[in-house]
mmCIF file with all atom_site columns, C-alpha atoms in Angstrom:
data_model
loop_
_atom_site.group_PDB
_atom_site.id
_atom_site.type_symbol
_atom_site.label_atom_id
_atom_site.label_alt_id
_atom_site.label_comp_id
_atom_site.label_asym_id
_atom_site.label_entity_id
_atom_site.label_seq_id
_atom_site.pdbx_PDB_ins_code
_atom_site.Cartn_x
_atom_site.Cartn_y
_atom_site.Cartn_z
_atom_site.occupancy
_atom_site.B_iso_or_equiv
_atom_site.pdbx_formal_charge
_atom_site.auth_seq_id
_atom_site.auth_comp_id
_atom_site.auth_asym_id
_atom_site.auth_atom_id
_atom_site.pdbx_PDB_model_num
ATOM 1   C CA . MET T 1 1   ? 7.199   13.906  -1.016  1.00 0.00 ? 1   MET T CA 1
ATOM 2   C CA . GLY T 1 2   ? 8.409   15.509  2.169   1.00 0.00 ? 2   GLY T CA 1
ATOM 3   C CA . HIS T 1 3   ? 11.335  14.578  4.358   1.00 0.00 ? 3   HIS T CA 1
ATOM 4   C CA . GLY T 1 4   ? 10.620  11.270  6.061   1.00 0.00 ? 4   GLY T CA 1
ATOM 5   C CA . SER T 1 5   ? 7.558   10.552  3.921   1.00 0.00 ? 5   SER T CA 1
ATOM 6   C CA . HIS T 1 6   ? 6.190   7.038   4.089   1.00 0.00 ? 6   HIS T CA 1
ATOM 7   C CA . THR T 1 7   ? 4.531   5.060   1.335   1.00 0.00 ? 7   THR T CA 1
ATOM 8   C CA . SER T 1 8   ? 1.534   4.593   3.664   1.00 0.00 ? 8   SER T CA 1
ATOM 9   C CA . ASP T 1 9   ? 1.197   8.387   3.953   1.00 0.00 ? 9   ASP T CA 1
ATOM 10  C CA . ASN T 1 10  ? 1.345   7.720   7.712   1.00 0.00 ? 10  ASN T CA 1
ATOM 11  C CA . ASN T 1 11  ? -2.262  6.505   7.586   1.00 0.00 ? 11  ASN T CA 1
ATOM 12  C CA . PRO T 1 12  ? -2.666  4.713   10.945  1.00 0.00 ? 12  PRO T CA 1
ATOM 13  C CA . ASP T 1 13  ? -5.146  2.193   9.491   1.00 0.00 ? 13  ASP T CA 1
ATOM 14  C CA . VAL T 1 14  ? -2.764  1.203   6.696   1.00 0.00 ? 14  VAL T CA 1
ATOM 15  C CA . LEU T 1 15  ? 0.182   1.045   9.093   1.00 0.00 ? 15  LEU T CA 1
ATOM 16  C CA . GLU T 1 16  ? -1.700  -1.231  11.501  1.00 0.00 ? 16  GLU T CA 1
ATOM 17  C CA . ARG T 1 17  ? -3.015  -3.500  8.719   1.00 0.00 ? 17  ARG T CA 1
ATOM 18  C CA . GLU T 1 18  ? 0.451   -3.885  7.193   1.00 0.00 ? 18  GLU T CA 1
ATOM 19  C CA . LYS T 1 19  ? 2.071   -4.381  10.596  1.00 0.00 ? 19  LYS T CA 1
ATOM 20  C CA . GLN T 1 20  ? -0.355  -7.235  11.306  1.00 0.00 ? 20  GLN T CA 1
ATOM 21  C CA . ARG T 1 21  ? 0.350   -8.712  7.861   1.00 0.00 ? 21  ARG T CA 1
ATOM 22  C CA . ASN T 1 22  ? 4.075   -8.714  8.692   1.00 0.00 ? 22  ASN T CA 1
ATOM 23  C CA . LEU T 1 23  ? 3.588   -10.166 12.176  1.00 0.00 ? 23  LEU T CA 1
ATOM 24  C CA . GLN T 1 24  ? 1.474   -12.980 10.737  1.00 0.00 ? 24  GLN T CA 1
ATOM 25  C CA . GLY T 1 25  ? 4.116   -13.723 8.086   1.00 0.00 ? 25  GLY T CA 1
ATOM 26  C CA . LYS T 1 26  ? 1.736   -12.874 5.241   1.00 0.00 ? 26  LYS T CA 1
ATOM 27  C CA . THR T 1 27  ? 3.905   -10.260 3.528   1.00 0.00 ? 27  THR T CA 1
ATOM 28  C CA . PRO T 1 28  ? 4.632   -11.348 -0.044  1.00 0.00 ? 28  PRO T CA 1
ATOM 29  C CA . GLU T 1 29  ? 8.015   -10.744 -1.647  1.00 0.00 ? 29  GLU T CA 1
ATOM 30  C CA . ILE T 1 30  ? 6.927   -7.463  -3.254  1.00 0.00 ? 30  ILE T CA 1
ATOM 31  C CA . ILE T 1 31  ? 10.475  -6.521  -4.226  1.00 0.00 ? 31  ILE T CA 1
ATOM 32  C CA . PRO T 1 32  ? 12.321  -9.507  -5.720  1.00 0.00 ? 32  PRO T CA 1
ATOM 33  C CA . GLY T 1 33  ? 15.148  -10.623 -3.447  1.00 0.00 ? 33  GLY T CA 1
ATOM 34  C CA . GLU T 1 34  ? 13.672  -8.822  -0.416  1.00 0.00 ? 34  GLU T CA 1
ATOM 35  C CA . PRO T 1 35  ? 11.523  -11.404 1.415   1.00 0.00 ? 35  PRO T CA 1
ATOM 36  C CA . GLY T 1 36  ? 9.612   -9.965  4.357   1.00 0.00 ? 36  GLY T CA 1
ATOM 37  C CA . PHE T 1 37  ? 10.197  -6.355  3.317   1.00 0.00 ? 37  PHE T CA 1
ATOM 38  C CA . ASN T 1 38  ? 6.947   -4.391  3.356   1.00 0.00 ? 38  ASN T CA 1
ATOM 39  C CA . PRO T 1 39  ? 7.163   -1.087  1.449   1.00 0.00 ? 39  PRO T CA 1
ATOM 40  C CA . ALA T 1 40  ? 3.994   0.156   3.191   1.00 0.00 ? 40  ALA T CA 1
ATOM 41  C CA . LEU T 1 41  ? 5.950   0.269   6.459   1.00 0.00 ? 41  LEU T CA 1
ATOM 42  C CA . ALA T 1 42  ? 9.040   1.873   4.940   1.00 0.00 ? 42  ALA T CA 1
ATOM 43  C CA . SER T 1 43  ? 9.980   5.432   4.202   1.00 0.00 ? 43  SER T CA 1
ATOM 44  C CA . ASP T 1 44  ? 9.841   6.445   0.559   1.00 0.00 ? 44  ASP T CA 1
ATOM 45  C CA . SER T 1 45  ? 13.628  6.612   0.426   1.00 0.00 ? 45  SER T CA 1
ATOM 46  C CA . GLU T 1 46  ? 14.078  3.170   1.994   1.00 0.00 ? 46  GLU T CA 1
ATOM 47  C CA . ALA T 1 47  ? 11.609  1.634   -0.476  1.00 0.00 ? 47  ALA T CA 1
ATOM 48  C CA . ALA T 1 48  ? 13.421  3.318   -3.378  1.00 0.00 ? 48  ALA T CA 1
ATOM 49  C CA . VAL T 1 49  ? 16.838  2.059   -2.245  1.00 0.00 ? 49  VAL T CA 1
ATOM 50  C CA . ARG T 1 50  ? 15.526  -1.492  -1.789  1.00 0.00 ? 50  ARG T CA 1
ATOM 51  C CA . ALA T 1 51  ? 13.906  -1.422  -5.224  1.00 0.00 ? 51  ALA T CA 1
ATOM 52  C CA . GLU T 1 52  ? 17.076  -0.094  -6.875  1.00 0.00 ? 52  GLU T CA 1
ATOM 53  C CA . ARG T 1 53  ? 19.138  -2.884  -5.300  1.00 0.00 ? 53  ARG T CA 1
ATOM 54  C CA . ALA T 1 54  ? 16.713  -5.602  -6.395  1.00 0.00 ? 54  ALA T CA 1
ATOM 55  C CA . PRO T 1 55  ? 17.874  -7.946  -9.132  1.00 0.00 ? 55  PRO T CA 1
ATOM 56  C CA . SER T 1 56  ? 16.937  -6.855  -12.631 1.00 0.00 ? 56  SER T CA 1
ATOM 57  C CA . LEU T 1 57  ? 14.055  -8.682  -14.250 1.00 0.00 ? 57  LEU T CA 1
ATOM 58  C CA . ASP T 1 58  ? 13.142  -8.627  -17.892 1.00 0.00 ? 58  ASP T CA 1
ATOM 59  C CA . ILE T 1 59  ? 9.708   -7.210  -18.725 1.00 0.00 ? 59  ILE T CA 1
ATOM 60  C CA . ASP T 1 60  ? 7.997   -10.635 -18.886 1.00 0.00 ? 60  ASP T CA 1
ATOM 61  C CA . GLU T 1 61  ? 9.389   -11.670 -15.481 1.00 0.00 ? 61  GLU T CA 1
ATOM 62  C CA . LEU T 1 62  ? 8.442   -8.307  -13.990 1.00 0.00 ? 62  LEU T CA 1
ATOM 63  C CA . GLN T 1 63  ? 4.874   -8.627  -15.301 1.00 0.00 ? 63  GLN T CA 1
ATOM 64  C CA . GLN T 1 64  ? 4.555   -12.175 -13.948 1.00 0.00 ? 64  GLN T CA 1
ATOM 65  C CA . HIS T 1 65  ? 5.935   -11.089 -10.581 1.00 0.00 ? 65  HIS T CA 1
ATOM 66  C CA . SER T 1 66  ? 3.548   -8.110  -10.420 1.00 0.00 ? 66  SER T CA 1
ATOM 67  C CA . VAL T 1 67  ? 0.521   -10.276 -11.239 1.00 0.00 ? 67  VAL T CA 1
ATOM 68  C CA . LYS T 1 68  ? 1.552   -12.835 -8.593  1.00 0.00 ? 68  LYS T CA 1
ATOM 69  C CA . ILE T 1 69  ? 1.899   -10.125 -5.917  1.00 0.00 ? 69  ILE T CA 1
ATOM 70  C CA . LEU T 1 70  ? -1.416  -8.463  -6.806  1.00 0.00 ? 70  LEU T CA 1
ATOM 71  C CA . GLN T 1 71  ? -3.195  -11.815 -6.695  1.00 0.00 ? 71  GLN T CA 1
ATOM 72  C CA . HIS T 1 72  ? -1.649  -12.503 -3.293  1.00 0.00 ? 72  HIS T CA 1
ATOM 73  C CA . LEU T 1 73  ? -2.613  -9.098  -1.904  1.00 0.00 ? 73  LEU T CA 1
ATOM 74  C CA . HIS T 1 74  ? -6.064  -8.870  -3.485  1.00 0.00 ? 74  HIS T CA 1
ATOM 75  C CA . GLY T 1 75  ? -7.001  -12.478 -4.206  1.00 0.00 ? 75  GLY T CA 1
ATOM 76  C CA . ASP T 1 76  ? -10.213 -12.168 -2.203  1.00 0.00 ? 76  ASP T CA 1
ATOM 77  C CA . ALA T 1 77  ? -11.296 -9.030  -4.064  1.00 0.00 ? 77  ALA T CA 1
ATOM 78  C CA . GLU T 1 78  ? -14.420 -9.053  -6.163  1.00 0.00 ? 78  GLU T CA 1
ATOM 79  C CA . HIS T 1 79  ? -13.724 -9.348  -9.867  1.00 0.00 ? 79  HIS T CA 1
ATOM 80  C CA . PRO T 1 80  ? -15.985 -7.984  -12.592 1.00 0.00 ? 80  PRO T CA 1
ATOM 81  C CA . ALA T 1 81  ? -17.716 -10.387 -14.935 1.00 0.00 ? 81  ALA T CA 1
ATOM 82  C CA . PRO T 1 82  ? -16.393 -10.469 -18.497 1.00 0.00 ? 82  PRO T CA 1
ATOM 83  C CA . GLY T 1 83  ? -17.498 -7.330  -20.311 1.00 0.00 ? 83  GLY T CA 1
ATOM 84  C CA . GLU T 1 84  ? -18.204 -5.381  -17.100 1.00 0.00 ? 84  GLU T CA 1
ATOM 85  C CA . VAL T 1 85  ? -16.296 -2.251  -16.195 1.00 0.00 ? 85  VAL T CA 1
ATOM 86  C CA . HIS T 1 86  ? -14.325 -2.485  -12.965 1.00 0.00 ? 86  HIS T CA 1
ATOM 87  C CA . ASP T 1 87  ? -14.771 0.526   -10.687 1.00 0.00 ? 87  ASP T CA 1
ATOM 88  C CA . PRO T 1 88  ? -12.358 0.195   -7.746  1.00 0.00 ? 88  PRO T CA 1
ATOM 89  C CA . SER T 1 89  ? -13.581 3.397   -6.069  1.00 0.00 ? 89  SER T CA 1
ATOM 90  C CA . SER T 1 90  ? -15.911 1.436   -3.789  1.00 0.00 ? 90  SER T CA 1
ATOM 91  C CA . SER T 1 91  ? -13.199 -0.883  -2.484  1.00 0.00 ? 91  SER T CA 1
ATOM 92  C CA . PRO T 1 92  ? -12.561 -0.625  1.271   1.00 0.00 ? 92  PRO T CA 1
ATOM 93  C CA . ALA T 1 93  ? -8.909  0.361   0.743   1.00 0.00 ? 93  ALA T CA 1
ATOM 94  C CA . ILE T 1 94  ? -9.807  3.190   -1.650  1.00 0.00 ? 94  ILE T CA 1
ATOM 95  C CA . GLN T 1 95  ? -12.593 4.421   0.646   1.00 0.00 ? 95  GLN T CA 1
ATOM 96  C CA . GLU T 1 96  ? -10.242 4.305   3.643   1.00 0.00 ? 96  GLU T CA 1
ATOM 97  C CA . ASN T 1 97  ? -7.587  6.314   1.804   1.00 0.00 ? 97  ASN T CA 1
ATOM 98  C CA . MET T 1 98  ? -10.117 8.858   0.541   1.00 0.00 ? 98  MET T CA 1
ATOM 99  C CA . GLN T 1 99  ? -11.514 9.370   4.038   1.00 0.00 ? 99  GLN T CA 1
ATOM 100 C CA . TYR T 1 100 ? -8.025  9.752   5.501   1.00 0.00 ? 100 TYR T CA 1
ATOM 101 C CA . SER T 1 101 ? -7.060  12.255  2.784   1.00 0.00 ? 101 SER T CA 1
ATOM 102 C CA . LYS T 1 102 ? -10.181 14.327  3.409   1.00 0.00 ? 102 LYS T CA 1
ATOM 103 C CA . GLN T 1 103 ? -9.453  14.455  7.136   1.00 0.00 ? 103 GLN T CA 1
ATOM 104 C CA . LYS T 1 104 ? -5.845  15.360  6.513   1.00 0.00 ? 104 LYS T CA 1
ATOM 105 C CA . GLU T 1 105 ? -6.746  18.144  4.053   1.00 0.00 ? 105 GLU T CA 1
ATOM 106 C CA . ALA T 1 106 ? -9.624  19.602  6.085   1.00 0.00 ? 106 ALA T CA 1
ATOM 107 C CA . PRO T 1 107 ? -8.903  23.022  7.572   1.00 0.00 ? 107 PRO T CA 1
ATOM 108 C CA . GLN T 1 108 ? -8.159  22.825  11.258  1.00 0.00 ? 108 GLN T CA 1
ATOM 109 C CA . ASP T 1 109 ? -9.709  25.132  13.826  1.00 0.00 ? 109 ASP T CA 1
ATOM 110 C CA . PRO T 1 110 ? -6.748  26.450  15.881  1.00 0.00 ? 110 PRO T CA 1
ATOM 111 C CA . LEU T 1 111 ? -8.950  26.670  18.993  1.00 0.00 ? 111 LEU T CA 1
ATOM 112 C CA . HIS T 1 112 ? -10.310 23.119  18.570  1.00 0.00 ? 112 HIS T CA 1
ATOM 113 C CA . PRO T 1 113 ? -7.657  21.129  16.640  1.00 0.00 ? 113 PRO T CA 1
ATOM 114 C CA . SER T 1 114 ? -9.373  17.753  17.104  1.00 0.00 ? 114 SER T CA 1
ATOM 115 C CA . GLN T 1 115 ? -12.528 18.911  15.290  1.00 0.00 ? 115 GLN T CA 1
#
């Protein structure tokens, strides 16, 4: 984690999607007691501070809260049938992140930096 790192890894697609979610008022209360706060738009340090200041929840409450948030964020996702193995690697979000990571890690030609 570098100085000024963001939980979105500065992926412009993630930033735009999360910005639109915020503008439309569709950001769930990911951190209890922090309505409207979107960790995907925050720096790593800001997200950590907000999480540390959140009210403590016991393990059952934390699990219930986590399930509620995941259902809100991914309620339209395809779910495997009972007994099937779920492979999330084909999800659009995973594919988008993998593509972004490959572009970011690819060696750059100093004479043609955009290639």
